[in-house]
Amino acid sequence: DAGVIQSPRHEVTEMGQEVTLRCKPISGHNSLFWYRQTMMRGLELLIYFNNNVPIDDSGMPEDRFSAKMPNASFSTLKIQPSEPRDSAVYFCASSAGNGIGETQYFGPGTRLLVL
Amino acid sequence: AQSVSQHNHHVILSEAASLELGCNYSYGGTVNLFWYVQYPGQHLQLLLKYFSGDPLVKGIKGFEAEFIKSKFSFNLRKPSVQWSDTAEYFCAVTPSLGGSYIPTFGRGTSLIVHP
């Protein structure tokens, strides 16, 4: 298995632009997580999907952030408009079952820099 | 909701030294516990996990962790570290039953091993 795939691996954009991050979970995994990692705040969970349905989005920082999972093999995290404080590494992770107690498999991350 | 505390933010050791990284959690029920490692520039990957049974868990690369229920702790240990163990280490917890099934990660401990 190729593992969790994320694209792009690096993104540099200007403030105000729309940013779309993509994730392909491991085939057969039912749960998908989006995380943000910064030096200041560590690893933060943004949103969690189970069977393509958003279960908990309480970690999404504000309305500028949105996430979708149109099918079991694809998810997007969108930031519109982007701001410099959004600069971080964004990780996608997937796990089997309903995610309860399951090992998470992380993607390589997207390193986002907003100028 | 559960929480995880990693007391050591930065640890610097010489090769062959012994390692112990602290992890304490707070949650009233039974939990699943994890240690993840993030090597420089890479994504998080699982080191070891505890679900039930023997509280001493052995993971990859010579790491082990002991679950002490009375202390709400799950400390990570390695008897002799190597330069290649330089990485960020994250402790995580999820409830085994009920509660929020979303994993909670600690802030991480940065380990630097001098050759």
mmCIF file of C-alpha atoms in Angstrom, chain B residues 11-21 37 39 47 60-64 76-87 89 109-115:
data_model
loop_
_atom_site.group_PDB
_atom_site.id
_atom_site.type_symbol
_atom_site.label_atom_id
_atom_site.label_comp_id
_atom_site.label_asym_id
_atom_site.label_seq_id
_atom_site.Cartn_x
_atom_site.Cartn_y
_atom_site.Cartn_z
ATOM 1 C CA VAL B 11 15.906 16.358 25.908
ATOM 2 C CA ILE B 12 19.550 16.217 24.907
ATOM 3 C CA LEU B 13 21.512 13.010 25.389
ATOM 4 C CA SER B 14 24.765 11.446 24.319
ATOM 5 C CA GLU B 15 24.756 8.196 22.412
ATOM 6 C CA ALA B 16 24.400 5.106 24.634
ATOM 7 C CA ALA B 17 22.646 7.074 27.353
ATOM 8 C CA SER B 18 19.348 5.761 28.677
ATOM 9 C CA LEU B 19 16.134 7.539 27.791
ATOM 10 C CA GLU B 20 12.874 8.041 29.596
ATOM 11 C CA LEU B 21 10.225 10.428 28.301
ATOM 12 C CA VAL B 37 7.756 9.446 16.469
ATOM 13 C CA TYR B 39 11.961 12.085 12.422
ATOM 14 C CA LEU B 47 6.338 3.520 17.765
ATOM 15 C CA ILE B 60 10.083 -0.866 17.224
ATOM 16 C CA LYS B 61 13.760 0.109 17.389
ATOM 17 C CA GLY B 62 14.216 -1.048 20.974
ATOM 18 C CA PHE B 63 11.660 1.283 22.515
ATOM 19 C CA GLU B 64 9.294 0.220 25.253
ATOM 20 C CA LEU B 76 8.629 5.815 26.952
ATOM 21 C CA ARG B 77 12.021 4.207 27.561
ATOM 22 C CA LYS B 78 15.055 3.028 25.675
ATOM 23 C CA PRO B 79 18.118 1.655 27.464
ATOM 24 C CA SER B 80 20.677 2.980 24.980
ATOM 25 C CA VAL B 81 19.877 5.707 22.480
ATOM 26 C CA GLN B 82 21.478 6.178 19.091
ATOM 27 C CA TRP B 83 22.090 9.284 17.026
ATOM 28 C CA SER B 84 19.331 8.102 14.679
ATOM 29 C CA ASP B 85 16.804 8.407 17.512
ATOM 30 C CA THR B 86 16.946 12.180 17.173
ATOM 31 C CA ALA B 87 13.309 13.072 16.583
ATOM 32 C CA TYR B 89 8.135 12.070 20.211
ATOM 33 C CA THR B 109 9.252 16.055 23.260
ATOM 34 C CA SER B 110 12.171 16.966 21.086
ATOM 35 C CA LEU B 111 15.054 14.517 21.537
ATOM 36 C CA ILE B 112 18.539 15.319 20.312
ATOM 37 C CA VAL B 113 21.178 12.618 20.548
ATOM 38 C CA HIS B 114 24.794 13.673 20.199
ATOM 39 C CA PRO B 115 27.095 11.201 18.448
#
